[in-house]
Short mmCIF file of C-alpha atoms and ligand atoms in Angstrom, two decimals:
data_model
loop_
_atom_site.label_atom_id
_atom_site.label_comp_id
_atom_site.label_asym_id
_atom_site.label_seq_id
_atom_site.Cartn_x
_atom_site.Cartn_y
_atom_site.Cartn_z
CA MET P 1 66.56 99.18 4.61
CA THR P 2 67.94 100.96 2.25
CA VAL P 3 67.90 105.56 2.18
CA ASP P 4 65.36 105.96 -0.99
CA LYS P 5 67.27 108.53 -3.18
CA SER P 6 65.75 108.90 -5.78
CA GLU P 7 65.99 112.58 -7.43
CA THR P 8 62.72 113.56 -6.52
CA ARG P 9 62.51 113.18 -3.00
CA VAL P 10 65.81 114.70 -2.15
CA ARG P 11 64.89 117.55 -4.60
CA ARG P 12 61.34 118.12 -2.86
CA MET P 13 63.62 116.79 0.56
CA PHE P 14 65.98 120.15 0.16
CA GLY P 15 64.27 122.49 -0.84
CA GLU P 16 62.15 121.82 1.75
CA ILE P 17 64.51 122.58 4.12
CA ALA P 18 67.16 125.28 2.47
CA GLY P 19 66.23 128.10 4.51
CA ARG P 20 67.14 126.30 7.70
CA TYR P 21 69.82 124.92 5.91
CA ASP P 22 72.79 126.86 6.74
CA PHE P 23 72.04 127.70 10.52
CA LEU P 24 71.63 123.62 10.88
CA ASN P 25 74.22 122.68 9.34
CA HIS P 26 76.47 125.53 11.14
CA LEU P 27 74.59 124.22 14.65
CA LEU P 28 75.05 120.64 14.26
CA SER P 29 78.67 120.64 13.15
CA LEU P 30 79.58 123.28 16.30
CA GLY P 31 80.45 125.21 12.96
CA ILE P 32 83.23 122.68 12.15
CA ASP P 33 82.10 122.22 8.88
CA ARG P 34 83.61 125.65 8.68
CA TYR P 35 87.79 124.97 8.77
CA TRP P 36 86.29 121.90 6.37
CA ARG P 37 85.22 123.27 3.30
CA SER P 38 88.26 125.77 3.73
CA GLN P 39 90.26 122.80 4.32
CA THR P 40 89.34 121.63 0.96
CA VAL P 41 90.20 125.14 -0.70
CA LYS P 42 93.68 125.14 0.72
CA ARG P 43 95.02 121.33 -0.55
CA VAL P 44 93.34 121.56 -3.45
CA ALA P 45 93.39 124.81 -4.57
CA PRO P 46 92.60 126.52 -8.14
CA VAL P 47 96.42 126.84 -10.04
CA GLY P 48 95.88 129.89 -13.73
CA ASP P 49 92.50 131.45 -14.19
CA ARG P 50 90.70 128.13 -15.79
CA PRO P 51 87.28 127.39 -14.76
CA LEU P 52 86.35 125.43 -11.22
CA LEU P 53 83.04 122.95 -10.59
CA ASP P 54 80.98 122.96 -6.91
CA ILE P 55 79.12 119.86 -7.74
CA CYS P 56 75.69 119.67 -4.51
CA THR P 57 76.80 122.76 -3.63
CA GLY P 58 73.66 123.79 -1.93
CA THR P 59 73.53 127.25 -0.77
CA GLY P 60 76.84 127.63 -2.31
CA ASP P 61 79.21 127.14 1.26
CA LEU P 62 81.82 125.81 -0.99
CA ALA P 63 81.96 127.51 -3.97
CA LEU P 64 82.06 130.28 -1.98
CA ALA P 65 85.35 129.63 -0.55
CA TYR P 66 86.71 129.19 -2.84
CA PHE P 67 85.54 132.36 -4.65
CA LYS P 68 87.12 134.34 -1.18
CA ARG P 69 90.06 132.12 -2.59
CA THR P 70 90.69 133.02 -5.82
CA LYS P 71 89.02 137.19 -5.18
CA GLY P 72 87.90 136.77 -8.74
CA THR P 73 90.52 135.77 -10.83
CA VAL P 74 89.24 131.16 -11.69
CA PRO P 75 85.76 131.78 -12.36
CA ILE P 76 83.95 129.23 -10.88
CA VAL P 77 80.25 127.41 -11.36
CA ALA P 78 78.03 126.50 -8.75
CA ALA P 79 75.15 123.80 -10.05
CA ASP P 80 72.61 121.97 -7.82
CA PHE P 81 69.10 120.40 -8.76
CA CYS P 82 66.92 122.09 -5.95
CA PRO P 83 66.32 125.31 -6.32
CA GLU P 84 65.46 126.60 -2.86
CA MET P 85 69.20 125.92 -2.62
CA LEU P 86 70.28 127.44 -5.11
CA THR P 87 68.56 131.19 -4.68
CA ILE P 88 69.95 130.78 -1.21
CA GLY P 89 73.19 130.71 -3.06
CA LYS P 90 72.98 133.29 -5.79
CA GLN P 91 71.14 135.56 -2.50
CA LYS P 92 75.13 134.47 -0.88
CA GLY P 93 77.18 134.65 -4.57
CA ALA P 94 75.57 139.08 -4.37
CA GLN P 95 76.20 139.25 -0.68
CA ALA P 96 80.03 138.79 -1.11
CA GLY P 97 80.44 140.53 -3.72
CA ALA P 98 80.46 138.36 -6.64
CA ASN P 99 80.13 138.91 -10.19
CA GLY P 100 80.08 137.69 -13.14
CA GLU P 101 82.92 135.27 -11.81
CA LEU P 102 80.76 132.73 -9.34
CA THR P 103 77.30 131.53 -11.67
CA PHE P 104 75.28 129.22 -10.24
CA ILE P 105 73.41 127.07 -12.47
CA GLU P 106 69.95 124.03 -11.58
CA ALA P 107 72.03 120.75 -13.02
CA ASP P 108 71.68 116.70 -11.56
CA ALA P 109 74.98 115.86 -10.81
CA GLN P 110 74.48 112.92 -12.57
CA ARG P 111 74.05 114.76 -16.32
CA LEU P 112 76.59 117.41 -16.46
CA PRO P 113 75.82 119.82 -19.07
CA PHE P 114 79.25 121.10 -19.96
CA PRO P 115 81.89 119.75 -22.58
CA ASP P 116 83.94 117.49 -21.55
CA ASP P 117 87.58 118.56 -20.07
CA ALA P 118 86.51 121.65 -18.71
CA PHE P 119 87.38 122.68 -15.78
CA GLN P 120 90.82 122.32 -13.51
CA ILE P 121 88.59 122.18 -10.59
CA VAL P 122 85.71 120.21 -9.27
CA SER P 123 84.57 119.84 -5.44
CA VAL P 124 81.59 118.79 -4.02
CA ALA P 125 80.96 118.82 -0.12
CA PHE P 126 78.66 116.89 1.55
CA GLY P 127 76.55 115.43 -1.41
CA LEU P 128 78.71 112.57 -3.43
CA ARG P 129 76.74 110.47 -0.91
CA ASN P 130 73.19 112.33 -1.45
CA VAL P 131 73.38 112.08 -5.90
CA ALA P 132 70.91 108.99 -6.45
CA ASP P 133 73.66 106.50 -8.08
CA THR P 134 77.34 107.41 -7.09
CA ASP P 135 79.20 106.44 -9.37
CA ARG P 136 77.10 108.49 -12.11
CA GLY P 137 78.70 111.40 -10.45
CA LEU P 138 81.49 109.86 -9.70
CA SER P 139 82.20 109.20 -13.63
CA GLU P 140 80.07 113.13 -14.98
CA MET P 141 82.92 115.13 -12.62
CA THR P 142 85.78 112.56 -13.78
CA ARG P 143 84.20 113.44 -18.14
CA VAL P 144 84.40 117.91 -16.76
CA CYS P 145 87.20 117.33 -15.77
CA ARG P 146 90.73 118.63 -17.85
CA PRO P 147 93.34 115.84 -18.46
CA GLY P 148 95.81 116.90 -14.88
CA GLY P 149 92.84 118.26 -13.20
CA ARG P 150 91.21 117.70 -10.07
CA VAL P 151 88.57 115.83 -8.29
CA ALA P 152 87.67 116.38 -4.68
CA VAL P 153 84.93 114.94 -2.52
CA LEU P 154 84.91 116.31 1.44
CA GLU P 155 81.93 113.33 3.11
CA PHE P 156 80.96 112.58 5.82
CA SER P 157 82.43 109.25 7.53
CA SER P 158 82.60 107.20 11.32
CA PRO P 159 85.79 107.94 13.81
CA ARG P 160 87.73 104.42 14.48
CA ARG P 161 89.06 105.37 17.70
CA GLN P 162 86.96 104.44 20.73
CA PRO P 163 85.33 106.90 23.08
CA LEU P 164 84.89 109.21 20.69
CA ARG P 165 83.13 106.34 17.92
CA ALA P 166 81.04 105.46 20.28
CA LEU P 167 79.66 109.69 21.02
CA TYR P 168 80.29 110.00 17.54
CA ASN P 169 77.72 107.42 16.89
CA TRP P 170 75.38 108.71 20.13
CA TYR P 171 75.62 111.93 18.59
CA PHE P 172 75.11 111.65 14.82
CA ARG P 173 72.21 109.29 15.91
CA HIS P 174 70.12 110.81 18.86
CA VAL P 175 70.69 114.23 19.01
CA LEU P 176 70.72 115.29 15.88
CA PRO P 177 68.04 113.96 14.21
CA ARG P 178 66.55 115.59 17.04
CA VAL P 179 67.36 119.19 16.44
CA GLY P 180 66.99 119.22 12.90
CA GLN P 181 64.03 117.99 12.97
CA ALA P 182 62.60 120.14 15.76
CA VAL P 183 64.77 123.61 14.17
CA SER P 184 63.56 122.59 10.38
CA ARG P 185 60.23 120.56 11.53
CA SER P 186 61.71 118.83 7.99
CA ARG P 187 58.67 116.58 5.99
CA LEU P 188 60.75 114.20 4.87
CA SER P 189 62.10 112.88 7.56
CA ALA P 190 65.86 115.21 6.69
CA TYR P 191 68.00 114.60 9.20
CA ASP P 192 66.59 110.77 9.96
CA TYR P 193 67.95 111.31 6.25
CA LEU P 194 71.41 112.32 7.51
CA PRO P 195 73.04 109.76 9.76
CA SER P 196 71.81 106.93 6.83
CA SER P 197 72.65 107.48 4.34
CA VAL P 198 76.08 108.41 6.14
CA GLY P 199 75.91 104.46 7.77
CA GLU P 200 75.05 103.32 4.25
CA PHE P 201 77.96 105.68 1.89
CA PRO P 202 81.33 103.85 1.35
CA SER P 203 84.37 105.77 3.47
CA GLY P 204 88.23 105.39 3.31
CA GLU P 205 89.44 103.06 0.66
CA ALA P 206 86.17 101.53 -0.24
CA LEU P 207 85.81 104.94 -1.90
CA ALA P 208 89.00 105.41 -3.29
CA GLU P 209 88.40 103.11 -5.16
CA ARG P 210 85.07 103.64 -6.57
CA MET P 211 86.42 107.03 -7.58
CA ARG P 212 89.62 104.88 -9.25
CA THR P 213 86.82 102.78 -11.29
CA ALA P 214 85.73 106.17 -12.07
CA GLY P 215 89.07 106.78 -14.46
CA LEU P 216 90.48 109.08 -11.84
CA CYS P 217 94.40 107.97 -10.49
CA ASP P 218 96.91 109.56 -7.49
CA VAL P 219 92.87 109.22 -5.52
CA THR P 220 94.46 110.34 -1.76
CA PHE P 221 91.36 110.28 1.60
CA THR P 222 92.59 112.26 4.45
CA PRO P 223 90.33 112.56 7.97
CA LEU P 224 89.65 115.07 9.22
CA THR P 225 88.17 115.84 12.51
CA PHE P 226 89.64 112.10 13.94
CA GLY P 227 88.26 111.07 10.24
CA ILE P 228 84.22 113.17 11.29
CA ALA P 229 84.44 113.97 7.63
CA THR P 230 87.39 112.95 4.82
CA LEU P 231 88.27 115.12 2.02
CA TYR P 232 88.96 112.28 -1.46
CA VAL P 233 92.01 113.71 -3.89
CA GLY P 234 91.89 111.78 -7.63
CA THR P 235 93.72 113.50 -10.44
CA LYS P 236 92.42 113.12 -13.96
CA GLY P 237 94.92 111.17 -15.87
C1 SAM U 1 74.19 118.36 2.19
S1 SAM U 1 73.35 119.42 0.72
C2 SAM U 1 74.63 119.69 0.96
C3 SAM U 1 75.32 121.30 0.14
C4 SAM U 1 76.25 121.17 -0.50
N1 SAM U 1 77.03 121.68 -0.71
C5 SAM U 1 77.43 121.88 1.68
O1 SAM U 1 78.58 121.12 1.39
O2 SAM U 1 77.02 122.35 2.16
C6 SAM U 1 73.55 117.98 -0.61
C7 SAM U 1 72.93 118.92 -1.83
O3 SAM U 1 73.81 117.92 -3.02
C8 SAM U 1 72.06 117.91 -3.67
N2 SAM U 1 72.42 116.47 -4.88
C9 SAM U 1 71.95 115.84 -3.85
N3 SAM U 1 71.77 114.92 -5.43
C10 SAM U 1 71.98 116.18 -6.25
C11 SAM U 1 72.06 115.32 -7.80
N4 SAM U 1 71.95 114.37 -7.70
N5 SAM U 1 72.49 116.25 -8.55
C12 SAM U 1 72.83 117.72 -8.34
N6 SAM U 1 71.93 118.16 -6.95
C13 SAM U 1 72.09 117.09 -6.20
C14 SAM U 1 70.82 118.59 -3.04
O4 SAM U 1 70.17 119.76 -3.53
C15 SAM U 1 71.80 119.60 -1.83
O5 SAM U 1 71.51 120.74 -1.85
#
């Protein structure tokens, strides 16, 4: 069965779990999600002071990781279409001491309200999978990235090797949805949606090819933590 990724459902689902999102993220990934974002910031590091955009930013963890790395020298825009997630992101930004350098904006990844060629890096962490039209999201990311700039996609994938693959599948299909549901009490079963949406989403070469079709070149992908997540990076020609 195809996962329902209609904008209204996805926005409501994240709105419903926003208050528990960070706690569950760190709990269910055993804190490894922080390492994946830190790897993204390290491998796709900003150069100079041109602005950077993080889409599907949620509660802003990747945007904040970039903010901490650049220490306020690079303007960062963090965009998401779910106001409840953005509210938490703004609070975290204020706690981290960000003022004008980190701006949270409500925007749909499929219709980004920015001019062409505006950002040196356009990133997304665990968000593209949720965007109803993946190709539209990728082409919008590419459009607003400046020539020579980079588009970074951090996303879940499945480990290839046994026995880790079997263990991961068991955890992802049985443990994670139950713990997620018990803690979040999501009426829209957000933590059933997670493994289903990962299972349907292209990974490895398949996603790299979609990035090339969106207009990116030199696309690379790097499995992280035995392939539980993968970082894809492409350059706008
Ligand atoms: C799994 S969360 C990821 C949040 C954050 N990037 C992180 O690393 O934790 C996915 C986010 O994507 C957002 N999202 C999904 N579809 C979107 C769209 N079409 N436009 C903007 N945001 C979207 C959701 O609102 C949610 O905040």
